[in-house]
Short mmCIF file of C-alpha atoms and ligand atoms in Angstrom, two decimals:
data_model
loop_
_atom_site.label_atom_id
_atom_site.label_comp_id
_atom_site.label_asym_id
_atom_site.label_seq_id
_atom_site.Cartn_x
_atom_site.Cartn_y
_atom_site.Cartn_z
CA MET A 1 6.39 198.22 73.50
CA ASN A 2 5.68 196.89 70.01
CA ILE A 3 5.46 193.12 70.15
CA VAL A 4 5.31 190.82 67.14
CA LEU A 5 3.57 187.75 68.55
CA GLY A 6 4.44 184.73 66.42
CA ILE A 7 2.10 181.77 66.80
CA SER A 8 3.13 178.35 65.53
CA GLY A 9 1.01 175.23 65.20
CA GLY A 10 0.70 173.59 68.61
CA ILE A 11 -2.39 172.90 70.68
CA ALA A 12 -1.31 175.61 73.17
CA ALA A 13 -2.15 178.12 70.42
CA TYR A 14 -5.69 178.08 71.82
CA LYS A 15 -4.36 180.14 74.75
CA THR A 16 -3.01 182.94 72.56
CA PRO A 17 -6.12 185.17 72.49
CA GLU A 18 -5.73 185.39 76.27
CA LEU A 19 -1.99 186.04 75.91
CA VAL A 20 -2.76 188.94 73.55
CA ARG A 21 -5.15 190.43 76.10
CA ARG A 22 -2.58 190.08 78.92
CA LEU A 23 0.09 191.79 76.78
CA ARG A 24 -2.24 194.63 75.78
CA GLU A 25 -3.28 195.12 79.43
CA ARG A 26 0.41 195.81 80.12
CA GLY A 27 0.49 198.51 77.44
CA ALA A 28 1.96 196.53 74.53
CA ASP A 29 0.91 196.92 70.89
CA VAL A 30 0.60 193.41 69.50
CA GLN A 31 0.94 192.43 65.85
CA ILE A 32 0.22 188.76 65.28
CA VAL A 33 2.06 186.65 62.74
CA MET A 34 0.74 183.08 62.41
CA THR A 35 2.22 180.07 60.68
CA ALA A 36 -0.11 178.09 58.41
CA SER A 37 -0.42 175.26 60.95
CA ALA A 38 -1.28 177.68 63.79
CA GLU A 39 -4.53 178.37 61.93
CA GLU A 40 -5.52 174.72 62.59
CA PHE A 41 -5.67 175.51 66.32
CA VAL A 42 -6.90 179.11 66.65
CA THR A 43 -8.77 181.33 64.23
CA PRO A 44 -7.35 184.53 62.78
CA THR A 45 -10.78 186.09 63.39
CA SER A 46 -10.53 185.73 67.18
CA LEU A 47 -6.95 186.94 67.19
CA GLN A 48 -7.77 189.95 65.03
CA ALA A 49 -10.59 190.86 67.40
CA VAL A 50 -8.39 190.78 70.51
CA SER A 51 -5.27 192.33 68.95
CA GLY A 52 -7.10 195.03 67.01
CA ARG A 53 -4.76 194.54 64.04
CA PRO A 54 -5.08 192.48 60.86
CA ILE A 55 -3.34 189.13 61.19
CA ARG A 56 -0.23 188.48 59.10
CA SER A 57 0.55 184.96 57.95
CA ASN A 58 1.60 184.94 54.34
CA LEU A 59 4.91 186.27 53.07
CA TRP A 60 3.37 186.56 49.60
CA ASP A 61 0.32 188.63 50.61
CA LYS A 62 0.81 191.62 48.27
CA GLU A 63 -1.71 193.90 49.98
CA ALA A 64 -0.34 193.33 53.47
CA GLU A 65 3.24 193.69 52.25
CA ALA A 66 2.36 196.97 50.57
CA SER A 67 0.95 198.45 53.79
CA MET A 68 3.83 197.22 56.01
CA SER A 69 6.50 195.03 54.44
CA HIS A 70 8.02 192.18 56.43
CA ILE A 71 11.20 194.25 56.74
CA GLU A 72 9.25 197.21 58.15
CA LEU A 73 7.51 194.82 60.52
CA ALA A 74 10.90 193.44 61.61
CA ARG A 75 12.02 197.03 62.34
CA TRP A 76 8.75 197.95 64.04
CA ALA A 77 9.13 195.21 66.65
CA ASP A 78 10.71 195.95 70.02
CA LEU A 79 10.36 192.26 70.73
CA VAL A 80 9.50 189.15 68.75
CA LEU A 81 7.71 186.70 71.02
CA ILE A 82 6.85 183.25 69.69
CA ALA A 83 4.23 181.42 71.73
CA PRO A 84 3.70 178.58 71.38
CA ALA A 85 6.99 177.62 69.73
CA THR A 86 6.76 174.08 68.37
CA ALA A 87 9.68 171.67 67.90
CA GLU A 88 9.45 172.32 64.17
CA LEU A 89 9.56 176.10 64.61
CA MET A 90 12.58 175.79 66.91
CA ALA A 91 14.33 173.64 64.32
CA ARG A 92 13.67 176.22 61.60
CA LEU A 93 15.00 179.02 63.81
CA ALA A 94 18.09 177.04 64.79
CA GLY A 95 18.79 176.15 61.16
CA GLY A 96 18.37 179.74 59.98
CA GLY A 97 15.66 178.77 57.50
CA ALA A 98 13.10 181.31 56.36
CA PRO A 99 10.37 179.48 54.44
CA ASP A 100 7.54 181.57 55.92
CA LEU A 101 6.78 185.06 57.17
CA LEU A 102 7.49 184.36 60.85
CA THR A 103 10.93 182.82 60.38
CA THR A 104 11.84 185.47 57.78
CA LEU A 105 10.96 188.14 60.35
CA CYS A 106 13.15 186.44 62.93
CA LEU A 107 16.14 186.65 60.58
CA ALA A 108 15.37 190.24 59.60
CA THR A 109 14.83 191.75 63.05
CA GLU A 110 17.34 193.39 65.35
CA ALA A 111 14.85 193.15 68.21
CA PRO A 112 15.29 190.61 71.00
CA ILE A 113 13.52 187.29 70.38
CA ALA A 114 11.80 185.21 73.07
CA ILE A 115 10.11 181.86 72.58
CA ALA A 116 7.73 179.90 74.77
CA PRO A 117 8.13 176.25 73.69
CA ALA A 118 5.14 173.92 73.94
CA MET A 119 5.15 170.25 73.00
CA ASN A 120 4.73 166.73 74.29
CA ARG A 121 7.21 165.90 77.10
CA VAL A 122 8.98 163.18 75.06
CA MET A 123 9.42 165.56 72.15
CA TRP A 124 10.82 168.23 74.49
CA ALA A 125 13.31 165.73 75.95
CA ASN A 126 14.42 164.60 72.48
CA PRO A 127 18.15 165.33 71.96
CA ALA A 128 17.43 167.05 68.63
CA VAL A 129 15.04 169.50 70.31
CA GLN A 130 17.46 170.06 73.20
CA ALA A 131 20.32 170.72 70.76
CA ASN A 132 18.17 173.33 69.00
CA ARG A 133 17.26 174.88 72.38
CA GLU A 134 20.95 175.17 73.21
CA THR A 135 21.77 176.74 69.83
CA LEU A 136 18.99 179.29 70.22
CA GLU A 137 20.06 180.12 73.79
CA GLU A 138 23.67 180.60 72.66
CA ARG A 139 22.43 183.12 70.08
CA GLY A 140 20.72 185.13 72.81
CA ILE A 141 17.17 183.96 72.19
CA GLN A 142 15.29 183.95 75.48
CA ILE A 143 13.59 180.61 76.22
CA LEU A 144 10.51 181.01 78.43
CA GLY A 145 9.62 177.71 80.08
CA PRO A 146 8.30 175.23 79.27
CA ASP A 147 6.22 174.49 82.32
CA VAL A 148 5.88 171.09 83.98
CA GLY A 149 2.41 169.57 84.43
CA SER A 150 -0.45 167.82 82.71
CA GLN A 151 -0.42 168.02 78.93
CA ALA A 152 -3.15 168.14 76.29
CA CYS A 153 -2.04 164.69 75.11
CA GLY A 154 -2.90 163.23 78.55
CA GLU A 155 0.71 162.83 79.71
CA THR A 156 2.42 164.71 82.53
CA GLY A 157 5.87 166.26 82.35
CA ALA A 158 7.91 169.17 80.98
CA GLY A 159 6.54 170.69 77.77
CA ARG A 160 3.47 172.76 78.69
CA MET A 161 3.45 176.34 77.47
CA LEU A 162 3.79 178.82 80.34
CA GLU A 163 0.50 180.46 81.32
CA PRO A 164 -0.28 183.70 79.40
CA ASP A 165 0.04 185.81 82.58
CA VAL A 166 3.51 184.43 83.30
CA ILE A 167 4.70 185.05 79.71
CA ALA A 168 3.26 188.58 79.69
CA ASP A 169 4.94 189.37 83.04
CA ALA A 170 8.28 188.08 81.77
CA VAL A 171 8.38 190.02 78.51
CA CYS A 172 7.01 193.25 79.96
CA SER A 173 9.66 193.26 82.72
CA PRO A 174 12.35 195.98 82.91
CA GLU A 175 15.02 193.41 81.89
CA PHE A 176 13.36 193.04 78.51
CA ALA A 177 12.75 196.77 78.13
CA GLY A 178 16.43 197.37 78.84
CA ALA A 179 17.61 194.57 76.57
CA VAL A 180 19.43 197.01 74.31
CA ALA A 181 20.53 199.41 77.03
CA ASP A 182 24.12 198.22 77.08
CA GLY A 183 25.64 200.40 74.33
CA ILE A 184 27.98 203.34 74.96
CA LEU A 185 25.06 205.78 75.04
CA ALA A 186 23.20 203.73 77.68
CA GLY A 187 21.74 206.08 80.27
CA ARG A 188 21.94 209.06 77.87
CA THR A 189 19.01 210.79 76.23
CA VAL A 190 19.25 211.80 72.58
CA LEU A 191 16.68 214.22 71.19
CA VAL A 192 16.31 214.18 67.40
CA THR A 193 14.21 216.32 65.07
CA ALA A 194 13.37 214.85 61.67
CA GLY A 195 11.30 215.34 58.54
CA PRO A 196 9.81 218.46 57.02
CA THR A 197 7.41 220.91 58.63
CA ARG A 198 4.09 222.02 57.16
CA GLU A 199 3.07 225.65 57.40
CA PRO A 200 -0.63 226.09 56.68
CA ILE A 201 -1.84 228.72 54.22
CA ASP A 202 -5.49 227.78 54.63
CA PRO A 203 -7.30 224.60 55.72
CA VAL A 204 -6.32 222.74 52.52
CA ARG A 205 -2.94 224.19 51.51
CA TYR A 206 0.46 224.41 53.10
CA ILE A 207 4.14 225.21 52.48
CA THR A 208 6.55 222.33 52.92
CA ASN A 209 9.80 220.92 51.47
CA ARG A 210 11.19 217.72 49.98
CA SER A 211 12.52 216.17 53.21
CA SER A 212 11.49 212.51 53.54
CA GLY A 213 12.70 212.17 57.16
CA LYS A 214 14.79 209.12 56.22
CA MET A 215 18.07 210.56 57.53
CA GLY A 216 16.61 211.75 60.85
CA TYR A 217 14.82 208.44 61.40
CA ALA A 218 18.04 206.54 60.62
CA ILE A 219 19.89 208.79 63.12
CA ALA A 220 17.26 208.01 65.78
CA SER A 221 17.60 204.24 65.14
CA ALA A 222 21.40 204.46 65.28
CA ALA A 223 21.29 206.31 68.64
CA HIS A 224 18.90 203.67 69.98
CA ALA A 225 21.26 200.93 68.76
CA LEU A 226 24.00 202.51 70.92
CA GLY A 227 21.72 202.16 73.95
CA ALA A 228 20.42 205.74 74.19
CA ARG A 229 16.90 206.68 75.19
CA VAL A 230 15.73 208.42 72.02
CA ILE A 231 13.02 211.02 71.67
CA LEU A 232 12.20 211.71 68.03
CA ILE A 233 10.26 214.85 67.17
CA SER A 234 8.94 214.22 63.71
CA GLY A 235 7.28 216.32 61.07
CA PRO A 236 4.81 214.60 58.70
CA VAL A 237 6.56 211.65 56.99
CA SER A 238 5.51 208.24 55.64
CA LEU A 239 7.95 206.14 57.61
CA PRO A 240 7.36 203.52 60.31
CA GLU A 241 8.28 204.52 63.87
CA PRO A 242 11.89 203.53 64.54
CA ARG A 243 12.12 200.72 67.07
CA GLY A 244 12.54 201.71 70.71
CA THR A 245 12.10 205.46 70.25
CA ASP A 246 9.46 207.80 71.68
CA VAL A 247 8.01 209.62 68.71
CA VAL A 248 6.29 212.99 69.04
CA TYR A 249 4.48 214.02 65.85
CA VAL A 250 4.22 217.70 64.95
CA GLU A 251 3.29 219.67 61.85
CA THR A 252 4.56 223.22 62.02
CA ALA A 253 7.94 224.73 62.94
CA GLU A 254 6.33 226.37 65.97
CA GLU A 255 4.97 223.00 67.15
CA MET A 256 8.39 221.45 66.57
CA GLN A 257 10.00 224.18 68.63
CA ALA A 258 7.49 223.80 71.47
CA ALA A 259 7.96 219.99 71.51
CA THR A 260 11.74 220.47 71.55
CA GLN A 261 11.62 223.04 74.34
CA ASP A 262 9.47 220.73 76.45
CA ARG A 263 11.97 217.88 76.21
CA VAL A 264 15.41 219.48 75.80
CA ALA A 265 16.11 219.62 79.55
CA ASP A 266 16.32 215.80 79.56
CA ALA A 267 18.65 215.63 76.56
CA ASP A 268 22.40 214.96 76.65
CA ILE A 269 22.62 215.25 72.88
CA PHE A 270 20.41 217.22 70.47
CA ILE A 271 20.54 216.34 66.76
CA ALA A 272 18.55 218.65 64.47
CA ALA A 273 18.02 216.64 61.31
CA ALA A 274 14.66 218.24 60.47
CA ALA A 275 14.22 220.42 57.41
CA VAL A 276 12.38 223.17 59.25
CA SER A 277 10.51 225.66 57.12
CA ASP A 278 12.39 228.95 57.40
CA TYR A 279 9.26 230.98 56.71
CA ARG A 280 5.57 230.55 57.38
CA PRO A 281 2.52 232.48 56.16
CA ALA A 282 2.02 235.57 58.31
CA GLU A 283 -1.66 234.65 58.51
CA THR A 284 -3.51 231.39 58.04
CA SER A 285 -6.88 231.84 56.40
CA ALA A 286 -9.67 230.15 58.36
CA GLN A 287 -11.48 229.34 55.09
CA LYS A 288 -10.22 228.00 51.78
CA ILE A 289 -8.82 230.90 49.70
CA LYS A 290 -10.91 231.24 46.50
CA LYS A 291 -9.39 232.00 43.10
CA THR A 292 -11.08 235.34 42.60
CA ARG A 293 -7.94 237.33 41.66
CA ASP A 294 -5.29 236.79 38.94
CA THR A 295 -2.40 237.19 41.39
CA ILE A 296 -2.20 236.96 45.11
CA THR A 297 0.64 237.79 47.46
CA LEU A 298 1.49 235.63 50.37
CA GLU A 299 3.29 237.39 53.20
CA LEU A 300 5.79 235.12 54.94
CA VAL A 301 7.43 235.61 58.33
CA ARG A 302 10.52 233.87 59.78
CA SER A 303 10.01 230.69 61.74
CA PRO A 304 11.87 230.18 65.03
CA ASP A 305 15.37 228.68 64.62
CA ILE A 306 15.02 225.63 66.85
CA LEU A 307 18.65 224.55 66.59
CA ALA A 308 20.09 228.00 67.38
CA SER A 309 17.76 228.41 70.35
CA VAL A 310 18.83 225.04 71.81
CA ALA A 311 22.53 225.84 71.26
CA ALA A 312 22.03 229.17 73.07
CA LEU A 313 20.65 227.54 76.22
CA GLN A 314 22.75 227.90 79.35
CA ASN A 315 22.89 224.15 79.89
CA ALA A 316 22.79 223.25 76.22
CA PRO A 317 23.12 219.58 75.34
CA PHE A 318 25.83 218.52 72.86
CA THR A 319 24.25 220.16 69.83
CA VAL A 320 24.50 218.87 66.27
CA GLY A 321 23.05 220.55 63.19
CA PHE A 322 22.61 219.48 59.59
CA ALA A 323 23.44 221.61 56.58
CA ALA A 324 21.72 220.41 53.43
CA GLU A 325 23.02 222.61 50.66
CA THR A 326 22.96 222.64 46.86
CA GLU A 327 26.31 224.50 46.50
CA ASN A 328 29.29 225.65 48.62
CA VAL A 329 28.32 222.87 51.02
CA ARG A 330 31.39 223.02 53.23
CA LYS A 331 31.58 226.81 53.39
CA TYR A 332 27.92 227.22 54.36
CA ALA A 333 28.14 224.37 56.87
CA LEU A 334 31.17 225.92 58.60
CA GLY A 335 29.29 229.24 58.71
CA LYS A 336 26.38 227.56 60.52
CA LEU A 337 28.71 225.78 62.94
CA GLU A 338 30.08 229.19 63.92
CA ASN A 339 26.94 231.36 63.76
CA LYS A 340 24.66 228.94 65.57
CA ASN A 341 27.39 228.06 68.08
CA LEU A 342 27.10 224.31 67.46
CA ASP A 343 29.29 221.46 68.71
CA MET A 344 29.11 219.75 65.33
CA ILE A 345 27.55 220.02 61.89
CA VAL A 346 26.76 217.35 59.33
CA ALA A 347 27.12 218.77 55.82
CA ASN A 348 25.56 217.11 52.83
CA ARG A 349 24.72 218.08 49.31
CA VAL A 350 21.12 217.95 48.14
CA GLY A 351 20.00 218.15 44.54
CA SER A 352 18.21 216.27 41.82
CA ASP A 353 20.53 213.23 42.20
CA CYS A 354 21.16 213.06 45.96
CA GLY A 355 19.91 214.06 49.41
CA PHE A 356 16.17 214.24 50.08
CA ASP A 357 14.22 211.04 49.53
CA TYR A 358 17.25 209.05 48.35
CA ASP A 359 18.28 205.94 50.29
CA ASP A 360 22.00 206.66 49.91
CA ASN A 361 23.89 209.73 50.99
CA ALA A 362 27.39 211.09 51.60
CA ALA A 363 28.30 213.56 54.33
CA GLU A 364 31.09 215.52 55.98
CA VAL A 365 30.91 215.81 59.74
CA LEU A 366 32.64 219.01 60.86
CA TRP A 367 33.57 220.45 64.24
CA LYS A 368 36.12 222.95 65.54
CA GLY A 369 39.45 221.27 64.91
CA GLY A 370 38.29 218.12 63.17
CA GLU A 371 36.25 216.40 60.53
CA LYS A 372 35.18 212.99 59.32
CA VAL A 373 34.23 212.35 55.71
CA PHE A 374 31.72 209.66 54.77
CA ASP A 375 31.50 208.57 51.14
CA LYS A 376 28.13 207.67 49.58
CA MET A 377 26.48 204.74 51.41
CA PRO A 378 23.01 203.64 52.58
CA LYS A 379 21.51 206.19 55.00
CA SER A 380 21.29 203.59 57.79
CA GLU A 381 25.06 202.96 57.59
CA LEU A 382 25.80 206.64 57.28
CA ALA A 383 23.63 207.38 60.32
CA ALA A 384 25.47 204.74 62.36
CA GLY A 385 28.82 206.33 61.41
CA ILE A 386 27.60 209.85 62.21
CA VAL A 387 26.19 208.80 65.60
CA ASP A 388 29.49 207.04 66.42
CA VAL A 389 31.38 210.30 65.76
CA ILE A 390 28.84 212.27 67.79
CA ALA A 391 29.22 209.83 70.71
CA VAL A 392 33.01 210.05 70.66
CA ARG A 393 33.00 213.87 70.52
CA PHE A 394 30.28 214.02 73.17
CA PHE A 395 32.51 212.13 75.62
CA GLU A 396 35.64 214.04 74.57
CA THR A 397 34.09 217.47 75.09
CA ARG A 398 32.48 216.61 78.38
CA GLY A 399 35.75 215.67 80.03
CA ASP A 400 34.30 215.21 83.49
CA GLU A 401 31.90 212.58 82.24
CA MET A 402 32.56 208.87 82.05
CA GLN A 403 34.54 208.03 78.91
CA PRO A 404 33.30 205.24 76.68
CA THR A 405 35.18 202.00 77.13
CA LEU A 406 34.73 200.94 73.53
CA SER A 407 36.86 202.26 70.72
CA ILE A 408 34.10 202.71 68.19
CA VAL A 409 35.56 204.85 65.47
CA SER A 410 38.86 206.39 64.55
CA ILE A 411 38.46 210.05 63.75
CA LYS A 412 40.70 211.72 61.21
CA GLU A 413 41.50 215.11 62.79
O1 C5P B 1 19.93 227.72 58.88
P1 C5P B 1 19.64 226.41 58.23
O2 C5P B 1 18.17 226.16 58.07
O3 C5P B 1 20.32 226.20 56.94
O4 C5P B 1 20.25 225.33 59.25
C1 C5P B 1 19.99 223.96 59.15
C2 C5P B 1 20.00 223.33 60.51
O5 C5P B 1 19.25 224.11 61.43
C3 C5P B 1 19.38 221.96 60.53
O6 C5P B 1 20.02 221.22 61.53
C4 C5P B 1 17.93 222.27 60.90
O7 C5P B 1 17.31 221.16 61.54
C5 C5P B 1 18.08 223.41 61.86
N1 C5P B 1 16.97 224.38 61.83
C6 C5P B 1 16.16 224.53 62.93
N2 C5P B 1 15.15 225.46 62.92
C7 C5P B 1 14.96 226.27 61.85
C8 C5P B 1 15.79 226.13 60.72
C9 C5P B 1 16.79 225.19 60.74
O8 C5P B 1 16.32 223.79 63.90
N3 C5P B 1 13.98 227.15 61.85
#
């Protein structure tokens, strides 16, 4: 689990290095985001040492933003945990303000948010704080504690931050892990391939293509948002891991096929969004090829067709292919639907003005007896629409399976 641990400026912040250790012991990756006042109570140096990641605190830190922007960080998180959460931080969250990195992240994330309040008992009992607590609870923010007992200010009452062990146990529990598992694909496994493949010529050169992986990654996120367990088999891309998915990184088409074969038995739905290299060098030179001749000939052999081999399985999952074409898009896509024996194909045009590496795309989703056309829109929205159609057709074609109770999309047949 990827946890963004937000630390605000209360005395209980001195317990956060221990909290980080308890979370990491339970297998979590922890990225710390501190408010300016938190740094009065605990040093970024200690927190960096225990978390193993550079601390984030400033929304305007150009270098940090360039390596992982606050939006990427918001997507990376499976959970945003704020401990300690001060009265001031709770007020900012309740009011929807975003004056700093932590509160901006809270507005930008789709991950569950949990807070562990910590403050003096009179402050905690204050009606303004209690009203904010209620607002946050109504919005689905999990409130952990506070504990009752002796306080740093010398008083005794409700307001102590829960102990690090208790917080770590709570957020690493199955209830938190399954926080999103209530969509129509809950209990289903979706296997997605994404990105390009790289076929080595020699140790320094390879054959690849222009795929950025953006569409496949957006498809994986959309399936996760519908509650599916998502396994993403990814070629080399420069994208952050989509939240809540198991990512398996591969390079070549053969590695992608092996990774798919290993996991396909678990899959209810297989979506092949990868731009797999159709050919690979017949031989890979062990040493760098030197430029001793004016021309050289590279012999290429066909790579395995991963999608067709999955569709041909006896117990094939619901199988969806992509057809990225520069011309005759619909005709070629329908040919692939037929020849590869697919349940569905997503056809889209690629060229110098659309497709690979663009953030927007249009697509036609085609199956035997129906279609759904999506006009140009951001890839994340397009992916959500495509996965909705896939989910509906998945339930329709597997008649003996439980039907979804939600009407999620109307399909134009
Ligand atoms: O045959 P073509 O490459 O045009 O088909 C595209 C579809 O097939 C995509 O879904 C792609 O992911 C998949 N594919 C595959 N393995 C290959 C080639 C394509 O899975 N070797």
